[in-house]
Coordinates of C-alpha atoms in Angstrom, one line a residue:
X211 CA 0.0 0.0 0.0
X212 CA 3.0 2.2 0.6
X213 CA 4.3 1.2 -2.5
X214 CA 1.0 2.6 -4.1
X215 CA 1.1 5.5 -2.6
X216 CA 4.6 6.2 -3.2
X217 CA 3.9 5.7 -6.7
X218 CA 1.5 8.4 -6.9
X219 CA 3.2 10.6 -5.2
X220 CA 5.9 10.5 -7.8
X221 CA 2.9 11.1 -10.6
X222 CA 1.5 14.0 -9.3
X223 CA 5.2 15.6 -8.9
X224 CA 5.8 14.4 -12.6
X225 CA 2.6 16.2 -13.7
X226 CA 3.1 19.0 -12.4
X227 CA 6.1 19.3 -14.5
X228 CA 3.8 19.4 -17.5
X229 CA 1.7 22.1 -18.9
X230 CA 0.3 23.7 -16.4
X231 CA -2.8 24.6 -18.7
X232 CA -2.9 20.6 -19.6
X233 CA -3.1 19.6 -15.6
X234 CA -5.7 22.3 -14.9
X235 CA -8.0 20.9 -17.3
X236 CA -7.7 17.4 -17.3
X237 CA -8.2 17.7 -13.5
X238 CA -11.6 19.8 -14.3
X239 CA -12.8 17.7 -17.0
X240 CA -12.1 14.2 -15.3
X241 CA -14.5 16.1 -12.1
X242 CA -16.8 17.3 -14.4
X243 CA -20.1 15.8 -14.3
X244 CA -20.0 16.0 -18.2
X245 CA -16.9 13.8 -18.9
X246 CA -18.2 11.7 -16.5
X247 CA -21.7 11.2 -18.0
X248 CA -20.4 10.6 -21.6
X249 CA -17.7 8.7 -20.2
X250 CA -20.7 6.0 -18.1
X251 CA -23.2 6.5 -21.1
X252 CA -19.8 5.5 -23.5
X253 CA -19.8 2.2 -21.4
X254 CA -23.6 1.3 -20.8
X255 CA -23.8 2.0 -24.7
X256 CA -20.8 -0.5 -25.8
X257 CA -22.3 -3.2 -22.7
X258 CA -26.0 -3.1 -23.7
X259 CA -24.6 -3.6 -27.7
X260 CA -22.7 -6.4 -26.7
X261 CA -25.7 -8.1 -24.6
X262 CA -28.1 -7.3 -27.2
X263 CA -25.9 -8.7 -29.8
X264 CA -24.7 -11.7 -28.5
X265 CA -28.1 -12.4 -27.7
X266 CA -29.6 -11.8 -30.7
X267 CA -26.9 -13.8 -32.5
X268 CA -27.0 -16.4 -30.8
X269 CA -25.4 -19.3 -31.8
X270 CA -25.4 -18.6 -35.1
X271 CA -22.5 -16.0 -34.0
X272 CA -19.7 -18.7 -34.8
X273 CA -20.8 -18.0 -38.3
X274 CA -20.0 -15.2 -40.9
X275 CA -18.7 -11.8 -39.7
X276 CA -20.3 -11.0 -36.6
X277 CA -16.9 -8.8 -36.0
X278 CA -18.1 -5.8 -38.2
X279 CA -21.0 -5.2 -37.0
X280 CA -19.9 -5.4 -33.5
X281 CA -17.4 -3.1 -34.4
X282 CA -19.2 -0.9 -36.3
X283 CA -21.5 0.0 -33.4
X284 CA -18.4 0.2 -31.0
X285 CA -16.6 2.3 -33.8
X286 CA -20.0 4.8 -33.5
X287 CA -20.1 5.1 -30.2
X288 CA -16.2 6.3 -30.3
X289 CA -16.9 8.8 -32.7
X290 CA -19.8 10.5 -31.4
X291 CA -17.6 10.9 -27.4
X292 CA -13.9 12.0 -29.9
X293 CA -15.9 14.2 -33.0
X294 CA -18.6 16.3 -30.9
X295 CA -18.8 15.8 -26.9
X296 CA -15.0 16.7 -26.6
X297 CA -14.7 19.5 -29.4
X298 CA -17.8 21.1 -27.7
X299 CA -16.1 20.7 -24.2
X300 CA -13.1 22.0 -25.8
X301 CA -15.3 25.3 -26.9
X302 CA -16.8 25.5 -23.7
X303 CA -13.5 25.9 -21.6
X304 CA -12.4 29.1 -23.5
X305 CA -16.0 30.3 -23.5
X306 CA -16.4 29.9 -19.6
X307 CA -13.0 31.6 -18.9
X308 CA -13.8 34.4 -21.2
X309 CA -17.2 34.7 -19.8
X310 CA -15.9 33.8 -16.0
X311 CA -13.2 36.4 -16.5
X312 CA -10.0 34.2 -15.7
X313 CA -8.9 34.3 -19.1
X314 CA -6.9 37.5 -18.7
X315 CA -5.8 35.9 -15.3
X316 CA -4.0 33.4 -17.6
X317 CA -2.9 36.0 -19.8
X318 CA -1.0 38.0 -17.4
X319 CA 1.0 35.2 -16.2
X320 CA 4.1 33.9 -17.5
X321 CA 2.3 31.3 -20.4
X322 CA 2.3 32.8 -23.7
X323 CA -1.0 32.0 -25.7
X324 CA 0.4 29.0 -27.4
X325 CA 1.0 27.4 -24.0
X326 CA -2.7 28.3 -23.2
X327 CA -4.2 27.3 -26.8
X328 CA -2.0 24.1 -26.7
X329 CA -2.5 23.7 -23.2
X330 CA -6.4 23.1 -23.8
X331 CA -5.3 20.8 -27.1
X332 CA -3.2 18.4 -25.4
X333 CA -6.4 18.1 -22.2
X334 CA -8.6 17.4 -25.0
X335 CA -6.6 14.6 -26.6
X336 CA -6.3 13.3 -22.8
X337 CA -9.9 13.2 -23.0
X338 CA -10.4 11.0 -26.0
X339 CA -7.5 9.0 -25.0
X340 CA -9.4 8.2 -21.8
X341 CA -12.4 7.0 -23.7
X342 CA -10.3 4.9 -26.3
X343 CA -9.2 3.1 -23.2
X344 CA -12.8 2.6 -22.1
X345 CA -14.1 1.3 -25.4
X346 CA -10.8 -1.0 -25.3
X347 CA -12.4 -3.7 -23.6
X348 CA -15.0 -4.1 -26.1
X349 CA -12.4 -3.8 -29.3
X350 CA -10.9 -7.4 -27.5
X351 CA -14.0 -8.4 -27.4
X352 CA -14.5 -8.1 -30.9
X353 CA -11.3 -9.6 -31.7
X354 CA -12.7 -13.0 -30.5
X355 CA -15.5 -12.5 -33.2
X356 CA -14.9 -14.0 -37.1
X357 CA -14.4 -11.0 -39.4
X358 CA -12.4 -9.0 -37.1
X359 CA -9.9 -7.0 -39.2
X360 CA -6.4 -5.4 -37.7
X361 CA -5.4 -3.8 -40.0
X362 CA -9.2 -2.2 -40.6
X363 CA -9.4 -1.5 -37.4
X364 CA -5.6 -0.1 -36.6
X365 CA -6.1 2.8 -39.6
X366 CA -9.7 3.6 -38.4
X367 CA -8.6 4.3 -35.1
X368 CA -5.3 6.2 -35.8
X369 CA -7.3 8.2 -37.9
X370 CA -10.3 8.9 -35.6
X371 CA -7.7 10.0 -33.3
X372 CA -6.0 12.3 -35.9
X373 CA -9.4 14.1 -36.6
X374 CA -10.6 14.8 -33.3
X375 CA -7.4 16.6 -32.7
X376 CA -8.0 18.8 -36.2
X377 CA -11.6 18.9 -34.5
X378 CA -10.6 20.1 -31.2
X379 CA -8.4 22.6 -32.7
X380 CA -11.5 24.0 -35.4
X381 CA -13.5 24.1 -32.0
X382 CA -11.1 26.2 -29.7
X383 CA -10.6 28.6 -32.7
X384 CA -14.3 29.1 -33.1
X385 CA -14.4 30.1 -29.2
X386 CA -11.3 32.0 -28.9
X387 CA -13.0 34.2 -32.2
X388 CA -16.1 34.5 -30.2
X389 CA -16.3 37.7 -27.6
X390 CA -20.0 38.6 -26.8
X391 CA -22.8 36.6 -25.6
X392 CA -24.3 36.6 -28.8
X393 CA -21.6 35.3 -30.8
X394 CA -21.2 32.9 -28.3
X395 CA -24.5 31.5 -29.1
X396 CA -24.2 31.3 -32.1
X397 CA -20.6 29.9 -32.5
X398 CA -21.8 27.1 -29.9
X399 CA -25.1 26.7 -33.2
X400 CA -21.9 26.3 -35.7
X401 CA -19.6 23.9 -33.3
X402 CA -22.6 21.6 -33.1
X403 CA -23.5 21.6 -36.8
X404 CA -19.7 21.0 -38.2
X405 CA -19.1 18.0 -35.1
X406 CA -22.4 16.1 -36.4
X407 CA -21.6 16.9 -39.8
X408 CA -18.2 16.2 -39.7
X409 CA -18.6 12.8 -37.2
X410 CA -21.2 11.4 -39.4
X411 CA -19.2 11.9 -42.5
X412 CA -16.1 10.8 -40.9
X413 CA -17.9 7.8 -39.9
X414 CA -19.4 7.3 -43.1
X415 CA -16.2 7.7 -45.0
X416 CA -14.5 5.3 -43.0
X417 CA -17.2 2.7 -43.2
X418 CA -16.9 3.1 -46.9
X419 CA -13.4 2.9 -47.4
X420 CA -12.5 0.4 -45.4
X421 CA -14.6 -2.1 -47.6
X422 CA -12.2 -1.1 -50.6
X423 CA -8.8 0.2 -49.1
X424 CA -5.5 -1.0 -50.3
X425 CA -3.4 -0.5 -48.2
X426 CA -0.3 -2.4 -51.1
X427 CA -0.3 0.1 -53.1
X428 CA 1.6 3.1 -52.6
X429 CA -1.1 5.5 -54.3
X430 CA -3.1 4.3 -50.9
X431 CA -0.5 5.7 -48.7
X432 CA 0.0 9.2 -50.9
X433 CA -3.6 9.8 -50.5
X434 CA -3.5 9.4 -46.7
X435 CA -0.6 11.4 -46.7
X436 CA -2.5 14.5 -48.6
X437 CA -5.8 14.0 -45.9
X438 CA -3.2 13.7 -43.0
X439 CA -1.5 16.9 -44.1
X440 CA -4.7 18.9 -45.0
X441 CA -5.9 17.7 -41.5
X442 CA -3.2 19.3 -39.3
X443 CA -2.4 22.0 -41.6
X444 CA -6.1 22.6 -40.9
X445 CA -5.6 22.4 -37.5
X446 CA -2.7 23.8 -37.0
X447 CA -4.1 27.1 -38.7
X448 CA -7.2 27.4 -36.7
X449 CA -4.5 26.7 -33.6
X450 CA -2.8 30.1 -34.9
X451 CA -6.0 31.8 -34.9
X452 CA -6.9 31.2 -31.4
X453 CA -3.4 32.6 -31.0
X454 CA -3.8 35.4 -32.7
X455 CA -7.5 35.7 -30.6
X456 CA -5.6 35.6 -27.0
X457 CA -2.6 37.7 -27.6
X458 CA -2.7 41.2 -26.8
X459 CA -3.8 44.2 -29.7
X460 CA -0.2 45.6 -29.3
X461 CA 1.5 42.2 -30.0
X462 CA 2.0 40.7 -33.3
X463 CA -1.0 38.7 -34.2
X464 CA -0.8 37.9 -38.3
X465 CA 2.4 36.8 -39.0
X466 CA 2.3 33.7 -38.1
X467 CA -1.1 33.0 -39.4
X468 CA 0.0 34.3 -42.9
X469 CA 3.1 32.1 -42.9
X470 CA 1.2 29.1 -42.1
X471 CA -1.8 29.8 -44.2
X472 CA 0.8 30.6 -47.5
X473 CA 2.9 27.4 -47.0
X474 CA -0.3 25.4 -46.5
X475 CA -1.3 25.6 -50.4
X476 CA 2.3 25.9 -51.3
X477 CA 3.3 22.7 -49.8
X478 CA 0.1 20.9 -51.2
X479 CA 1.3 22.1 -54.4
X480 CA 4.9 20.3 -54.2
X481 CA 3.0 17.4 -52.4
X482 CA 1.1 16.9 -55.8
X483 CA 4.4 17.5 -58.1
X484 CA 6.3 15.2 -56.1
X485 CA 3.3 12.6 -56.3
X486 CA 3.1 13.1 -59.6
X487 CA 7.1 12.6 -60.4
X488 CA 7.0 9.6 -58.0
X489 CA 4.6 7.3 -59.5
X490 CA 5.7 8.5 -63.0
X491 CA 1.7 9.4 -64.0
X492 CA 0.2 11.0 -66.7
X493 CA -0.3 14.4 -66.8
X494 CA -3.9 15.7 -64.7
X495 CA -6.9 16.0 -66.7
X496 CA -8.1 19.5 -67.3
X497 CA -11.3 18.8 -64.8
X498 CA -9.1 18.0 -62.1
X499 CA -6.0 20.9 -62.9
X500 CA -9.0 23.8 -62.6
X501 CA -10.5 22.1 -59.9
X502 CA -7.3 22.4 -57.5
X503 CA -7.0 26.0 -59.2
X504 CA -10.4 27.1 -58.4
X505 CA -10.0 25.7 -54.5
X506 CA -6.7 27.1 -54.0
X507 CA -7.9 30.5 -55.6
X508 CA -11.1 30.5 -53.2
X509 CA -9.1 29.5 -50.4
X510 CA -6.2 32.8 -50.5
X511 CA -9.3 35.0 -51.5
X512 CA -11.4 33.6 -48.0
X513 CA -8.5 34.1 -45.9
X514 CA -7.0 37.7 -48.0
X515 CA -10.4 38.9 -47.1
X516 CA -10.1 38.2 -43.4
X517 CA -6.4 39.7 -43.4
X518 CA -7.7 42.9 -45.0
X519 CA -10.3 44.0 -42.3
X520 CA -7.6 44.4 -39.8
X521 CA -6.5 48.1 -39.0
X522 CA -3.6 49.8 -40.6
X523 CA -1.8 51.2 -37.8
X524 CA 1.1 49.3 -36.2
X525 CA 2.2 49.2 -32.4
X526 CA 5.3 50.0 -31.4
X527 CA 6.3 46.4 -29.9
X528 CA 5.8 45.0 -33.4
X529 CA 8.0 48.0 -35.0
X530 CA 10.5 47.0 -32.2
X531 CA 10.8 43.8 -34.3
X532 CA 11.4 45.0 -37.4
X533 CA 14.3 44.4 -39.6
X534 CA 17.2 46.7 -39.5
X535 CA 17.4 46.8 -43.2
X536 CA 14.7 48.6 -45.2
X537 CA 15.1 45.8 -48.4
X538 CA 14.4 43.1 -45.8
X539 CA 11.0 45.2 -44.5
X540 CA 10.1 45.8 -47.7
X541 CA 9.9 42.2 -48.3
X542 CA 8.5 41.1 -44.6
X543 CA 5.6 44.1 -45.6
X544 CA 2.8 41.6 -46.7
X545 CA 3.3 39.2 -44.0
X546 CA 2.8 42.5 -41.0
X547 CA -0.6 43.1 -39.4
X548 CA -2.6 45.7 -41.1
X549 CA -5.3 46.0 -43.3
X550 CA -3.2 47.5 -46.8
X551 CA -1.0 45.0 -46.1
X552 CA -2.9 42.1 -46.2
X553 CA -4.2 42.7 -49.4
X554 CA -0.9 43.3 -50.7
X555 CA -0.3 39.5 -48.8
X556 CA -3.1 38.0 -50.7
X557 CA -2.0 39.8 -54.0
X558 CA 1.4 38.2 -53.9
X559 CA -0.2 35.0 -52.9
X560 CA -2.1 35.1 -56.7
X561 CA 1.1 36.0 -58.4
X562 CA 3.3 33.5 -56.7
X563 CA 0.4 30.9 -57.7
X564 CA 0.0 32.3 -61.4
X565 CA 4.2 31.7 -61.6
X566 CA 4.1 28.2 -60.1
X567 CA 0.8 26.9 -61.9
X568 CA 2.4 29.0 -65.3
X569 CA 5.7 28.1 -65.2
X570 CA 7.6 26.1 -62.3
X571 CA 4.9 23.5 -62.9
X572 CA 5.4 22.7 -66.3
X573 CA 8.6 22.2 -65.9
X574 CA 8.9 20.0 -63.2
X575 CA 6.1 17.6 -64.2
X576 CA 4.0 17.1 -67.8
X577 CA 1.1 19.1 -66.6
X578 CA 0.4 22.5 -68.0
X579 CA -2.4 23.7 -66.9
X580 CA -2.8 26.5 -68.9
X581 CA -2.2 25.1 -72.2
X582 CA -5.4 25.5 -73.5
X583 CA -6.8 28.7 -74.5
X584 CA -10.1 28.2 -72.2
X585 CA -8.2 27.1 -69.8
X586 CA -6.4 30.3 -69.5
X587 CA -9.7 32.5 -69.8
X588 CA -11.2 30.6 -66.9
X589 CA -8.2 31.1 -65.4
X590 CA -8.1 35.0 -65.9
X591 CA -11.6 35.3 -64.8
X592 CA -10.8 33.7 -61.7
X593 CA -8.3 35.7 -60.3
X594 CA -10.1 38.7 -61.5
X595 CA -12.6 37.7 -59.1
X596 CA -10.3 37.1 -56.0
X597 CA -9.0 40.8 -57.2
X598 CA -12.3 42.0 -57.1
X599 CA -13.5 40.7 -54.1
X600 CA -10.5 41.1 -52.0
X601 CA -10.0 45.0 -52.9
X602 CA -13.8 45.9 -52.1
X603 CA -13.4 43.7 -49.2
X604 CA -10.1 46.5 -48.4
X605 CA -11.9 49.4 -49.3
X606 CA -14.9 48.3 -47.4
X607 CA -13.0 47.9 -44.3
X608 CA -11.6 51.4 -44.3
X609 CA -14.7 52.8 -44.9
X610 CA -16.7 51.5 -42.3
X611 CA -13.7 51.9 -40.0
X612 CA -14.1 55.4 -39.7
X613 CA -17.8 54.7 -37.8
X614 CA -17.2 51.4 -36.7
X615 CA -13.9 51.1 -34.5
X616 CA -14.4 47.7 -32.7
X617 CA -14.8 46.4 -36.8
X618 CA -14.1 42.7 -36.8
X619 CA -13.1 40.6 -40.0
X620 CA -16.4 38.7 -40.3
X621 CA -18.2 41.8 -40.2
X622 CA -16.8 42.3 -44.0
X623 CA -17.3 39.1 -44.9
X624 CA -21.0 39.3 -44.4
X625 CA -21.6 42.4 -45.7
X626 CA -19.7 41.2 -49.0
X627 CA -21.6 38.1 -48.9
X628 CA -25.1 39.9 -48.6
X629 CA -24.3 42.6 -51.3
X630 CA -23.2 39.9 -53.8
X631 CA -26.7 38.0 -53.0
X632 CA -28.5 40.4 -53.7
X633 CA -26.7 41.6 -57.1
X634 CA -27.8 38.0 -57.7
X635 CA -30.9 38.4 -57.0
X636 CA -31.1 41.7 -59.3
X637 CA -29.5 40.2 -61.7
X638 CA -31.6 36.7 -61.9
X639 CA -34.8 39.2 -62.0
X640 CA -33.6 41.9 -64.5
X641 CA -32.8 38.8 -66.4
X642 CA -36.1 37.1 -66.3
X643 CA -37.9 40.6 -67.3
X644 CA -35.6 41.2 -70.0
X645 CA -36.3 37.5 -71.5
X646 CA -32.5 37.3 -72.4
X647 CA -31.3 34.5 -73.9
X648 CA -29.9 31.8 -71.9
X649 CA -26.9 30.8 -73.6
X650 CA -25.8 33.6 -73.8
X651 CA -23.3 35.6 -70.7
X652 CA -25.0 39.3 -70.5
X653 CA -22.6 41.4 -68.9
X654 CA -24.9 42.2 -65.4
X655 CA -24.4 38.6 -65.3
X656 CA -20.6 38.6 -64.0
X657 CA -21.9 39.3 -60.6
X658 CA -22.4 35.7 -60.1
X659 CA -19.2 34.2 -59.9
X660 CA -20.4 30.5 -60.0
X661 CA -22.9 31.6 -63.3
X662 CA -20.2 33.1 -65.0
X663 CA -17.2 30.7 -64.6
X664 CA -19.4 27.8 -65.7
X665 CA -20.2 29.8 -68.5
X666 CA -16.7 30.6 -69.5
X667 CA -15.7 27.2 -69.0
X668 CA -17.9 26.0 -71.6
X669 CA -17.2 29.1 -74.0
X670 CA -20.8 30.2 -74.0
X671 CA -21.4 33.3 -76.2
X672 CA -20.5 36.9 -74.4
X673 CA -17.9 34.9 -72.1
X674 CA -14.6 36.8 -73.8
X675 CA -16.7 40.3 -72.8
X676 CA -17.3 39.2 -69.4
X677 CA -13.7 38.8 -69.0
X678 CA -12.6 42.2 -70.3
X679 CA -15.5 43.3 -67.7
X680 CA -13.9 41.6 -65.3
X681 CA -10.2 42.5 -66.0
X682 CA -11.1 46.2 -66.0
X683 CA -13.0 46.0 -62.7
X684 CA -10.5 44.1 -60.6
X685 CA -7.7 46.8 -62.0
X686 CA -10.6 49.7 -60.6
X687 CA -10.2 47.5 -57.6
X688 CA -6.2 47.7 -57.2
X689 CA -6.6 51.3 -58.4
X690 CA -8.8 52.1 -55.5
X691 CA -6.6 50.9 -52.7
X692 CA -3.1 51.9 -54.7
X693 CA -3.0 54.5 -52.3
X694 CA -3.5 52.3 -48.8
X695 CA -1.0 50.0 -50.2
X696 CA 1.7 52.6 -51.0
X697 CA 0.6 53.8 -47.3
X698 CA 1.3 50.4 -46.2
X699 CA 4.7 49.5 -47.2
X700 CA 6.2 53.2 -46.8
X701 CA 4.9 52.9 -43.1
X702 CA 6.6 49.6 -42.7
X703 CA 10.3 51.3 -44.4
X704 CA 9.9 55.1 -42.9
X705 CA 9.3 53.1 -39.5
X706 CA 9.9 56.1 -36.7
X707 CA 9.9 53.7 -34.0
X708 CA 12.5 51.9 -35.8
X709 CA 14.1 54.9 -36.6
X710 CA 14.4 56.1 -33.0
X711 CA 15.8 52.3 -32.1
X712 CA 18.7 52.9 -34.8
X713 CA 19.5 56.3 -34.1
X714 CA 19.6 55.6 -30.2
X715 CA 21.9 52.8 -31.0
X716 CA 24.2 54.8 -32.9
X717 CA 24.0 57.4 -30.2
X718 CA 25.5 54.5 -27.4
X719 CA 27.9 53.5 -29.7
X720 CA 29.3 57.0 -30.3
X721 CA 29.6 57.3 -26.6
X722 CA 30.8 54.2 -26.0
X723 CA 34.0 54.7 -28.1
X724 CA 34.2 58.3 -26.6
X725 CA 34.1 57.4 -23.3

């Protein structure tokens, strides 16, 4: 008994050598009476399945594959405790020390924010860890069965485990975004939806893959590769923006989540031209080369818009930081907090995807993309949209600015999402009064982006003027914020904190050899 307690003794001292954010939780959440209701229900659920199916079985159980369905059921119950109980709990911690105010307890202590954000990660994964050891017993059980698969059941619980940490991530970056009571409520609406959503598709993707996986063939393990990486690139994005949400307005709070958002596409980019070298394939059909365009477009023009809404003026901690040489701030201008320069961020993110989808991919693999002259008006059309978009987004945000200090990024998204529905709307009805023909692209018909590019795709008549329409507007766009993005790189070279730094140095240095 000695021994025992001797041995716990020694745990406790070891944990407390650990995160201190990690200990606090997993000590609240194994006392909460939540954990411990999911954790009872998990069991009572995996028992009474067991009874019911032995029973129901019978002895005919010896027989067939009794395994997978046994399984299955188990398999379900895991995912509903990993996918949605412990992402919500996850929300909820961050939402009850916002709302208990002992968040900016932790804030002023020595823990930077990605000690706290990680700190409430890593409970999180304790949490699921504890309920893969509680559905354990029940997996054994199942390994008595016929059927039962290892292998099967090995990759669906590595992966399970993989997505309820990209989950619990998502969820903590939906509650570190969410400040007021309302938003609260809502973002707790949105957590809900995505964990079903996501837990039944997981499930159902899992269930349907298993049936068909091979996992021989190396084109199996690429593709796990690609969902792995898109997982915790996922994650690990959403973990920067909870940063971002819990450091302080002076500090620094885009870099990082530019940097990881850029090298997320890039990567997947050299991911596919490696996979593509590797297995020695054909070049990608056009379907499948706009496809990845479009989503990689749509996914710098999301983001571009949420770096755009941010205010132009910088602190003087992060001008502290700057480079010494004005070259190198000139190039570290798109990746600094501030509205002018997020656009110019996004901006560079299109060209340096135009020059690796134009010319760096072509020459590392046999796909050209752009080869075809439809191909290269779709294309041109799409980035004029990201253009488009992303500079009324900018100009938006400075507007509204002026009345509307405490202007958050999602604000801007809405209002840009609202104004192009109803230009849809408008245009669908002008349309339907006019009795225009349907094959052919009218020009008020470029404000619907999904319309038009399917339209252009398939050269439909009045496509090549859409495209001039939509060149000319997205340069009106740049032209508009020319200005605020001048603004924002001369503020970021004709720094006068950073000015002050250098001359004060000099200064100590001249006395320094005086003296």
């Amino acid at each position: 008994m000695s021994a025992l307690l001797t041995l716990i003794a020694r745990l406790e001292r070891l944990g407390d050598r650990f995160n201190p954010i990690v200990v606090k939780e997993v000590r609240q959440a194994l006392k909460s009476r939540q954990f411990v209701g999911t954790f009872l229900l998990l069991l009572l659920a995996a028992w009474a399945g067991s009874i019911f199916g032995v029973s129901y079985l019978g002895e005919s159980i010896d027989y067939g594959s009794p395994a997978v369905a046994f399984y299955a059921g188990f398999f379900f119950a895991l995912c509903v405790a990993a996918l949605v109980i412990v992402p919500f709990s996850t929300f909820r911690s961050i939402v009850e020390e916002r709302a208990e105010t002992t968040l900016e307890l932790l804030q002023i202590t020595a823990l930077s924010p990605v000690q706290i954000v990680r700190g409430k990660t890593l409970s999180a994964m304790v949490q699921v860890l504890v309920y893969y050891c509680a559905i354990a017993p029940f997996i054994a059980f199942t390994a008595l069965l016929p059927g039962f698969d290892v292998v099967l059941v090995a990759f669906s619980l590595i992966m399970l485990l993989i997505t309820a940490l990209c989950f619990s991530m998502v969820a903590l970056a939906i509650g570190a975004y969410a400040r007021k009571t309302t938003s609260q409520s809502v973002a707790a609406l949105i957590v809900i939806v995505l964990a079903l959503g996501g837990m039944g598709t997981f499930f159902s993707a899992v269930s349907a893959v298993g049936e068909r996986i091979r996992f021989d063939e190396p084109e199996t393990w690429w593709a796990l590769a690609l969902i792995v990486f898109l997982g915790l690139s996922t994650g690990f994005l959403c973990e920067q923006g909870a940063v971002s949400q819990l450091t302080f307005d002076s500090d620094n709070r885009s870099t990082r989540l530019r940097l990881a958002s850029c090298a997320q596409w890039l990567f997947c980019w050299i991911g596919l031209v490696a996979f593509l070298n590797a297995r020695h394939w054909p070049a990608l059909s056009p379907n499948a080369s706009s496809a990845n365009l479009t989503m990689t477009t749509i996914y710098i023009t999301v983001l571009g818009l949420l770096f755009v809404s941010e205010p132009d003026s910088l602190s003087r901690r992060v001008s502290r930081g700057l480079p010494r040489s004005r070259a190198l701030r000139v190039l570290w201008a798109p990746f600094l907090p501030g509205g002018a320069r997020g656009l110019l961020f996004a901006l560079v993110s299109l060209v340096m995807l135009g020059i690796f989808v134009a010319v760096l991919l072509p020459q590392l693999t046999r796909t050209n993309i752009l080869d075809d002259q439809q191909t290269r008006r779709y294309a041109t059309a799409l980035a004029a949209y990201s253009v488009i978009y992303l500079g009324a987004g900018a100009l938006l945000a400075r507007l509204l600015r002026r009345v509307m200090p405490s202007l958050y990024s999602f604000h801007v998204l809405l209002i840009l999402i609202l104004t192009n529905v109803l230009l849809v709307v408008g245009a669908e009805v002008f349309q339907f009064l006019s009795h225009a023909p349907v094959h052919t692209l009218q020009l008020y018909e470029v404000v619907n982006p999904f319309l038009t590019l399917r339209m252009i795709a398939d050269a439909d008549r009045g496509s090549i003027d859409a495209i001039a329409c939509l060149v000319v507007t997205a340069g009106v766009a740049i032209a508009a914020n020319a200005g605020a993005l001048w603004r924002g790189v001369r503020d970021i070279v004709r720094d006068p904190v950073r000015e002050q730094i250098e001359s004060q140095r000099q200064s100590a240095a001249i006395t320094y050899q005086q003296a």
